[in-house]
PDB file of C-alpha atoms in Angstrom:
ATOM      1  CA  MET A 681      -5.158 -19.916  20.200  1.00 37.00           C
ATOM      2  CA  THR A 682      -7.987 -20.183  17.709  1.00 35.00           C
ATOM      3  CA  LYS A 683      -8.826 -16.826  16.178  1.00 35.00           C
ATOM      4  CA  VAL A 684     -12.527 -16.000  16.022  1.00 34.00           C
ATOM      5  CA  ILE A 685     -13.496 -13.795  13.093  1.00 35.00           C
ATOM      6  CA  GLN A 686     -16.511 -11.640  13.850  1.00 35.00           C
ATOM      7  CA  PRO A 687     -19.164 -11.201  11.173  1.00 34.00           C
ATOM      8  CA  ALA A 688     -18.964  -8.051   9.092  1.00 36.00           C
ATOM      9  CA  GLY A 689     -20.509  -5.154  10.881  1.00 35.00           C
ATOM     10  CA  GLU A 690     -19.641  -6.341  14.408  1.00 35.00           C
ATOM     11  CA  THR A 691     -17.064  -4.298  16.280  1.00 34.00           C
ATOM     12  CA  THR A 692     -15.215  -5.931  19.175  1.00 34.00           C
ATOM     13  CA  ARG A 693     -12.317  -4.995  21.389  1.00 35.00           C
ATOM     14  CA  ARG A 694      -9.226  -7.042  20.528  1.00 40.00           C
ATOM     15  CA  THR A 695      -5.966  -7.434  22.368  1.00 38.00           C
ATOM     16  CA  THR A 696      -2.602  -6.753  20.766  1.00 38.00           C
ATOM     17  CA  SER A 697      -1.837 -10.473  20.673  1.00 34.00           C
ATOM     18  CA  GLU A 698      -5.082 -11.181  18.847  1.00 36.00           C
ATOM     19  CA  ARG A 699      -4.301  -8.513  16.259  1.00 39.00           C
ATOM     20  CA  ASP A 700      -0.869  -9.949  15.606  1.00 39.00           C
ATOM     21  CA  VAL A 701      -1.769 -13.616  15.133  1.00 37.00           C
ATOM     22  CA  VAL A 702      -0.607 -14.973  11.776  1.00 36.00           C
ATOM     23  CA  PRO A 703      -3.709 -15.873   9.744  1.00 40.00           C
ATOM     24  CA  ALA A 704      -4.454 -19.486   9.016  1.00 41.00           C
ATOM     25  CA  PRO A 705      -3.927 -20.488   5.367  1.00 39.00           C
ATOM     26  CA  ASP A 706      -7.670 -20.868   4.881  1.00 39.00           C
ATOM     27  CA  ALA A 707      -8.604 -17.597   6.601  1.00 45.00           C
ATOM     28  CA  VAL A 708     -11.367 -15.891   4.662  1.00 46.00           C
ATOM     29  CA  ARG A 709     -11.544 -12.115   4.304  1.00 53.00           C
ATOM     30  CA  SER A 710     -14.534 -10.108   3.179  1.00 51.00           C
ATOM     31  CA  VAL A 711     -14.352  -9.341  -0.537  1.00 54.00           C
ATOM     32  CA  PRO A 712     -15.886  -5.936  -1.249  1.00 59.00           C
ATOM     33  CA  VAL A 713     -18.001  -5.647  -4.389  1.00 57.00           C
ATOM     34  CA  GLN A 714     -19.630  -2.240  -4.037  1.00 80.00           C
ATOM     35  CA  GLY A 715     -18.015   1.105  -4.742  1.00 88.00           C
ATOM     36  CA  ARG A 716     -17.981   2.393  -1.182  1.00 89.00           C
ATOM     37  CA  ALA A 717     -16.537  -0.835   0.181  1.00 92.00           C
ATOM     38  CA  LEU A 718     -13.884  -0.889  -2.521  1.00 93.00           C
ATOM     39  CA  ARG A 719     -12.905   2.681  -1.689  1.00 94.00           C
ATOM     40  CA  THR A 720     -12.694   1.885   2.013  1.00 96.00           C
ATOM     41  CA  ARG A 721     -10.475  -1.115   1.378  1.00 96.00           C
ATOM     42  CA  ALA A 722      -8.277   0.898  -0.973  1.00 96.00           C
ATOM     43  CA  SER A 723      -7.926   3.695   1.589  1.00 97.00           C
ATOM     44  CA  LEU A 724      -6.787   1.171   4.193  1.00 98.00           C
ATOM     45  CA  LEU A 725      -4.142  -0.221   1.845  1.00 98.00           C
ATOM     46  CA  ASP A 726      -3.030   3.315   0.962  1.00 98.00           C
ATOM     47  CA  ALA A 727      -2.673   3.986   4.676  1.00 98.00           C
ATOM     48  CA  VAL A 728      -0.468   0.911   5.076  1.00 98.00           C
ATOM     49  CA  GLU A 729       1.844   2.179   2.339  1.00 98.00           C
ATOM     50  CA  ALA A 730       1.958   5.643   3.892  1.00 98.00           C
ATOM     51  CA  VAL A 731       2.959   4.233   7.283  1.00 98.00           C
ATOM     52  CA  VAL A 732       5.616   1.968   5.742  1.00 98.00           C
ATOM     53  CA  VAL A 733       7.180   4.861   3.854  1.00 97.00           C
ATOM     54  CA  ALA A 734       7.086   7.318   6.745  1.00 97.00           C
ATOM     55  CA  GLU A 735       7.706   5.081   9.753  1.00 96.00           C
ATOM     56  CA  GLY A 736       8.650   1.576   8.607  1.00 97.00           C
ATOM     57  CA  ILE A 737       6.992  -1.835   8.784  1.00 97.00           C
ATOM     58  CA  ALA A 738       7.184  -2.037  12.583  1.00 97.00           C
ATOM     59  CA  ALA A 739       4.881   0.980  12.837  1.00 97.00           C
ATOM     60  CA  VAL A 740       2.087  -0.758  10.931  1.00 98.00           C
ATOM     61  CA  THR A 741      -0.674  -1.736  13.348  1.00 98.00           C
ATOM     62  CA  THR A 742      -4.364  -2.154  12.712  1.00 97.00           C
ATOM     63  CA  THR A 743      -5.079   0.772  15.042  1.00 97.00           C
ATOM     64  CA  ARG A 744      -2.578   3.073  13.294  1.00 97.00           C
ATOM     65  CA  VAL A 745      -3.813   2.147   9.822  1.00 98.00           C
ATOM     66  CA  ALA A 746      -7.489   2.546  10.720  1.00 98.00           C
ATOM     67  CA  GLU A 747      -6.789   5.929  12.288  1.00 97.00           C
ATOM     68  CA  LEU A 748      -4.900   7.147   9.221  1.00 97.00           C
ATOM     69  CA  ALA A 749      -7.638   5.888   6.900  1.00 97.00           C
ATOM     70  CA  GLY A 750     -10.315   7.590   8.984  1.00 97.00           C
ATOM     71  CA  VAL A 751     -12.247   4.450   9.906  1.00 97.00           C
ATOM     72  CA  SER A 752     -12.743   2.378  13.044  1.00 97.00           C
ATOM     73  CA  VAL A 753     -10.659  -0.701  13.788  1.00 97.00           C
ATOM     74  CA  GLY A 754     -13.881  -2.692  13.586  1.00 96.00           C
ATOM     75  CA  THR A 755     -14.355  -1.498  10.010  1.00 96.00           C
ATOM     76  CA  LEU A 756     -10.807  -2.570   9.160  1.00 97.00           C
ATOM     77  CA  TYR A 757     -11.564  -6.088  10.415  1.00 96.00           C
ATOM     78  CA  ARG A 758     -14.417  -6.371   7.932  1.00 95.00           C
ATOM     79  CA  TYR A 759     -11.800  -6.528   5.172  1.00 96.00           C
ATOM     80  CA  PHE A 760      -8.662  -7.949   6.790  1.00 97.00           C
ATOM     81  CA  VAL A 761      -8.239 -10.809   9.224  1.00 96.00           C
ATOM     82  CA  ASP A 762      -5.369  -9.176  11.129  1.00 96.00           C
ATOM     83  CA  ARG A 763      -2.138  -7.208  10.753  1.00 97.00           C
ATOM     84  CA  GLU A 764      -0.418  -9.888   8.683  1.00 97.00           C
ATOM     85  CA  ASP A 765      -3.346 -10.126   6.294  1.00 96.00           C
ATOM     86  CA  LEU A 766      -3.246  -6.342   5.969  1.00 97.00           C
ATOM     87  CA  LEU A 767       0.473  -6.351   5.120  1.00 98.00           C
ATOM     88  CA  LEU A 768       0.137  -9.183   2.615  1.00 96.00           C
ATOM     89  CA  SER A 769      -2.781  -7.466   0.926  1.00 96.00           C
ATOM     90  CA  ALA A 770      -0.844  -4.205   0.699  1.00 97.00           C
ATOM     91  CA  TYR A 771       2.109  -6.056  -0.836  1.00 96.00           C
ATOM     92  CA  ASP A 772      -0.133  -7.820  -3.358  1.00 94.00           C
ATOM     93  CA  ALA A 773      -1.680  -4.469  -4.281  1.00 96.00           C
ATOM     94  CA  THR A 774       1.735  -3.007  -5.144  1.00 97.00           C
ATOM     95  CA  VAL A 775       2.561  -6.039  -7.284  1.00 95.00           C
ATOM     96  CA  GLU A 776      -0.733  -5.644  -9.132  1.00 95.00           C
ATOM     97  CA  ARG A 777       0.208  -2.065 -10.016  1.00 96.00           C
ATOM     98  CA  ILE A 778       3.652  -3.141 -11.228  1.00 97.00           C
ATOM     99  CA  VAL A 779       2.135  -5.889 -13.362  1.00 95.00           C
ATOM    100  CA  ALA A 780      -0.371  -3.420 -14.821  1.00 96.00           C
ATOM    101  CA  VAL A 781       2.496  -1.134 -15.907  1.00 97.00           C
ATOM    102  CA  CYS A 782       4.221  -4.073 -17.613  1.00 96.00           C
ATOM    103  CA  ALA A 783       1.003  -5.186 -19.299  1.00 96.00           C
ATOM    104  CA  ARG A 784       0.563  -1.707 -20.785  1.00 97.00           C
ATOM    105  CA  GLU A 785       4.184  -1.699 -21.952  1.00 97.00           C
ATOM    106  CA  LEU A 786       3.701  -5.103 -23.575  1.00 96.00           C
ATOM    107  CA  GLU A 787       0.781  -3.742 -25.565  1.00 95.00           C
ATOM    108  CA  ILE A 788       2.826  -0.881 -27.040  1.00 96.00           C
ATOM    109  CA  LEU A 789       6.041  -2.753 -27.825  1.00 96.00           C
ATOM    110  CA  PRO A 790       6.838  -2.218 -31.530  1.00 94.00           C
ATOM    111  CA  ASP A 791       5.997  -5.114 -33.842  1.00 88.00           C
ATOM    112  CA  GLY A 792       9.516  -5.332 -35.226  1.00 91.00           C
ATOM    113  CA  ILE A 793      11.255  -5.799 -31.885  1.00 95.00           C
ATOM    114  CA  GLY A 794      12.992  -9.129 -31.303  1.00 94.00           C
ATOM    115  CA  ILE A 795      11.975 -11.460 -28.518  1.00 94.00           C
ATOM    116  CA  GLU A 796      15.186 -10.955 -26.519  1.00 95.00           C
ATOM    117  CA  ASP A 797      15.017  -7.171 -26.767  1.00 96.00           C
ATOM    118  CA  ALA A 798      11.361  -7.278 -25.780  1.00 96.00           C
ATOM    119  CA  ALA A 799      12.191  -9.451 -22.758  1.00 96.00           C
ATOM    120  CA  ARG A 800      14.957  -7.056 -21.662  1.00 96.00           C
ATOM    121  CA  ARG A 801      12.645  -4.086 -22.042  1.00 96.00           C
ATOM    122  CA  LEU A 802       9.859  -5.648 -20.001  1.00 96.00           C
ATOM    123  CA  LEU A 803      12.305  -6.647 -17.279  1.00 96.00           C
ATOM    124  CA  GLY A 804      13.553  -3.072 -17.086  1.00 96.00           C
ATOM    125  CA  VAL A 805      10.007  -1.734 -16.923  1.00 97.00           C
ATOM    126  CA  TYR A 806       9.137  -4.160 -14.117  1.00 97.00           C
ATOM    127  CA  LEU A 807      12.167  -3.249 -12.015  1.00 96.00           C
ATOM    128  CA  ASP A 808      11.728   0.481 -12.611  1.00 96.00           C
ATOM    129  CA  ALA A 809       8.029   0.294 -11.717  1.00 97.00           C
ATOM    130  CA  ALA A 810       8.815  -1.629  -8.516  1.00 97.00           C
ATOM    131  CA  GLU A 811      11.457   0.889  -7.475  1.00 96.00           C
ATOM    132  CA  ALA A 812       9.074   3.765  -8.200  1.00 97.00           C
ATOM    133  CA  LEU A 813       6.787   2.517  -5.389  1.00 97.00           C
ATOM    134  CA  PRO A 814       8.425   3.671  -2.132  1.00 96.00           C
ATOM    135  CA  ALA A 815       6.627   1.119   0.044  1.00 98.00           C
ATOM    136  CA  HIS A 816       7.191  -1.923  -2.171  1.00 97.00           C
ATOM    137  CA  ALA A 817      10.595  -3.034  -0.847  1.00 96.00           C
ATOM    138  CA  GLY A 818       9.468  -2.740   2.766  1.00 96.00           C
ATOM    139  CA  LEU A 819       6.262  -4.643   2.072  1.00 97.00           C
ATOM    140  CA  LEU A 820       8.280  -7.244   0.186  1.00 96.00           C
ATOM    141  CA  LYS A 821      10.436  -7.875   3.257  1.00 95.00           C
ATOM    142  CA  ALA A 822       7.314  -8.182   5.399  1.00 96.00           C
ATOM    143  CA  MET A 823       5.731 -10.568   2.910  1.00 95.00           C
ATOM    144  CA  ARG A 824       8.797 -12.833   2.927  1.00 92.00           C
ATOM    145  CA  ALA A 825       8.645 -12.993   6.722  1.00 93.00           C
ATOM    146  CA  ILE A 826       4.962 -13.999   6.713  1.00 93.00           C
ATOM    147  CA  ARG A 827       4.180 -15.973   3.569  1.00 87.00           C
ATOM    148  CA  PRO A 828       5.844 -19.389   3.299  1.00 81.00           C
ATOM    149  CA  VAL A 829       8.139 -19.939   0.322  1.00 72.00           C
ATOM    150  CA  GLU A 830       6.044 -22.837  -0.937  1.00 70.00           C
ATOM    151  CA  ALA A 831       3.143 -20.430  -1.416  1.00 71.00           C
ATOM    152  CA  ASP A 832       5.056 -18.959  -4.362  1.00 65.00           C
ATOM    153  CA  GLN A 833       4.496 -22.152  -6.294  1.00 59.00           C
ATOM    154  CA  ARG A 834       0.736 -21.772  -6.198  1.00 58.00           C
ATOM    155  CA  ASP A 835       0.562 -18.000  -6.167  1.00 55.00           C
ATOM    156  CA  GLU A 836      -1.844 -16.758  -8.836  1.00 61.00           C
ATOM    157  CA  ARG A 837      -2.512 -13.405  -7.181  1.00 59.00           C
ATOM    158  CA  SER A 838       0.298 -11.479  -8.843  1.00 70.00           C
ATOM    159  CA  GLY A 839      -0.932 -11.923 -12.418  1.00 85.00           C
ATOM    160  CA  VAL A 840       2.644 -12.219 -13.724  1.00 89.00           C
ATOM    161  CA  ILE A 841       1.866 -15.387 -15.674  1.00 89.00           C
ATOM    162  CA  SER A 842      -1.573 -14.390 -16.956  1.00 89.00           C
ATOM    163  CA  GLU A 843      -0.805 -10.743 -17.732  1.00 92.00           C
ATOM    164  CA  ILE A 844       2.889 -10.768 -18.675  1.00 92.00           C
ATOM    165  CA  LEU A 845       4.477 -14.167 -19.403  1.00 90.00           C
ATOM    166  CA  ALA A 846       1.626 -15.847 -21.288  1.00 89.00           C
ATOM    167  CA  PRO A 847       0.713 -12.780 -23.419  1.00 92.00           C
ATOM    168  CA  PHE A 848       4.431 -12.166 -24.087  1.00 93.00           C
ATOM    169  CA  LEU A 849       4.915 -15.667 -25.476  1.00 90.00           C
ATOM    170  CA  ALA A 850       1.643 -15.541 -27.399  1.00 91.00           C
ATOM    171  CA  ARG A 851       2.847 -12.412 -29.177  1.00 92.00           C
ATOM    172  CA  PHE A 852       6.544 -13.066 -29.699  1.00 91.00           C
ATOM    173  CA  SER A 853       6.566 -16.856 -29.935  1.00 89.00           C
ATOM    174  CA  PRO A 854       3.068 -17.865 -31.060  1.00 89.00           C
ATOM    175  CA  ALA A 855       4.194 -21.375 -32.029  1.00 85.00           C
ATOM    176  CA  THR A 856       5.260 -22.023 -28.439  1.00 79.00           C
ATOM    177  CA  SER A 857       2.893 -23.927 -26.183  1.00 80.00           C
ATOM    178  CA  PRO A 858       4.745 -23.926 -22.849  1.00 77.00           C
ATOM    179  CA  ASP A 859       3.932 -26.368 -20.103  1.00 81.00           C
ATOM    180  CA  PRO A 860       2.088 -24.484 -17.315  1.00 84.00           C
ATOM    181  CA  ALA A 861       4.457 -26.055 -14.792  1.00 84.00           C
ATOM    182  CA  ARG A 862       7.430 -24.603 -16.636  1.00 83.00           C
ATOM    183  CA  LEU A 863       5.806 -21.174 -16.774  1.00 84.00           C
ATOM    184  CA  ASN A 864       5.176 -21.378 -13.048  1.00 85.00           C
ATOM    185  CA  LEU A 865       8.794 -22.369 -12.424  1.00 84.00           C
ATOM    186  CA  LEU A 866       9.966 -19.406 -14.498  1.00 86.00           C
ATOM    187  CA  ASN A 867       7.702 -17.112 -12.502  1.00 87.00           C
ATOM    188  CA  VAL A 868       9.061 -18.401  -9.181  1.00 87.00           C
ATOM    189  CA  LEU A 869      12.703 -18.318 -10.313  1.00 88.00           C
ATOM    190  CA  LEU A 870      12.598 -14.817 -11.754  1.00 90.00           C
ATOM    191  CA  GLY A 871      10.395 -13.580  -8.924  1.00 90.00           C
ATOM    192  CA  THR A 872      12.925 -14.744  -6.337  1.00 91.00           C
ATOM    193  CA  LEU A 873      15.805 -13.049  -8.168  1.00 93.00           C
ATOM    194  CA  VAL A 874      13.812  -9.844  -8.626  1.00 95.00           C
ATOM    195  CA  ASP A 875      12.864  -9.821  -4.934  1.00 94.00           C
ATOM    196  CA  LEU A 876      16.514 -10.212  -3.966  1.00 94.00           C
ATOM    197  CA  TYR A 877      17.446  -7.334  -6.266  1.00 96.00           C
ATOM    198  CA  LEU A 878      14.781  -5.052  -4.818  1.00 95.00           C
ATOM    199  CA  VAL A 879      15.861  -5.554  -1.205  1.00 94.00           C
ATOM    200  CA  THR A 880      19.594  -5.231  -1.977  1.00 94.00           C
ATOM    201  CA  ARG A 881      21.035  -1.798  -1.219  1.00 91.00           C
ATOM    202  CA  ASP A 882      24.655  -2.069  -2.388  1.00 95.00           C
ATOM    203  CA  ASP A 883      24.945  -0.592  -5.896  1.00 93.00           C
ATOM    204  CA  ALA A 884      27.597  -3.054  -7.083  1.00 94.00           C
ATOM    205  CA  ASP A 885      25.589  -6.033  -5.860  1.00 95.00           C
ATOM    206  CA  ARG A 886      22.456  -4.637  -7.482  1.00 94.00           C
ATOM    207  CA  ALA A 887      24.196  -4.218 -10.826  1.00 94.00           C
ATOM    208  CA  ALA A 888      25.459  -7.804 -10.693  1.00 95.00           C
ATOM    209  CA  LEU A 889      22.021  -9.115  -9.725  1.00 94.00           C
ATOM    210  CA  ARG A 890      20.381  -7.203 -12.557  1.00 94.00           C
ATOM    211  CA  ARG A 891      22.745  -8.852 -15.046  1.00 94.00           C
ATOM    212  CA  GLU A 892      21.997 -12.272 -13.545  1.00 94.00           C
ATOM    213  CA  ILE A 893      18.252 -11.724 -13.757  1.00 95.00           C
ATOM    214  CA  GLU A 894      18.533 -10.710 -17.398  1.00 96.00           C
ATOM    215  CA  ALA A 895      20.732 -13.720 -18.194  1.00 95.00           C
ATOM    216  CA  HIS A 896      18.282 -16.139 -16.553  1.00 93.00           C
ATOM    217  CA  LEU A 897      15.357 -14.464 -18.296  1.00 92.00           C
ATOM    218  CA  LEU A 898      16.945 -14.785 -21.746  1.00 93.00           C
ATOM    219  CA  LEU A 899      17.922 -18.406 -21.073  1.00 92.00           C
ATOM    220  CA  ALA A 900      14.400 -19.217 -19.932  1.00 87.00           C
ATOM    221  CA  VAL A 901      12.868 -17.519 -22.987  1.00 85.00           C
ATOM    222  CA  ALA A 902      15.151 -19.548 -25.251  1.00 85.00           C
ATOM    223  CA  ARG A 903      14.236 -22.796 -23.491  1.00 82.00           C
ATOM    224  CA  LEU A 904      10.522 -22.030 -23.653  1.00 73.00           C
TER     225      LEU A 904
END
């Protein structure tokens, strides 16, 4: 069934099946530019996180999120194509916050620290920041069920390369001029391992995964 996206400002009644259709890859959402619109969008994403933490991913519906955010479902559809788009956007928003924490940590790393120690420290900050967001693991699982794996190889939304990897190498290995394809591969490889760590609950498995992530990170840094 082809999904018809109503223009911003139009409110229509939608069936449950229409709300739950997976968005087409080229689906276009409204991008807010004004303060009020930005606040509305942010409140909707906050509501998604609140529902995930309190009730789980299955409880996230456009109706429930709109109600919690204090807006109409029609308003929600001005910013998000459907439920899947809402979940993906909420996931991306948590990643942006994690990346921002790492970017700030990168700025304050002492000048005398070695590249391997700096890499370990940033990895720890990333994992700690991810675990400090109660909704992140649940949103991560939802993202993996919706977004195809191949999308990781062209995913520039997270900012990991532009705000962490590239600035890290520019500071600690300024003579290095890494191939963008290799940087992207590193991002995908480490991202996959980190995702697996974050959704793993067994403490022993988590400890082993953390060691593996660190080992792959240090090997990749050396190769770069």
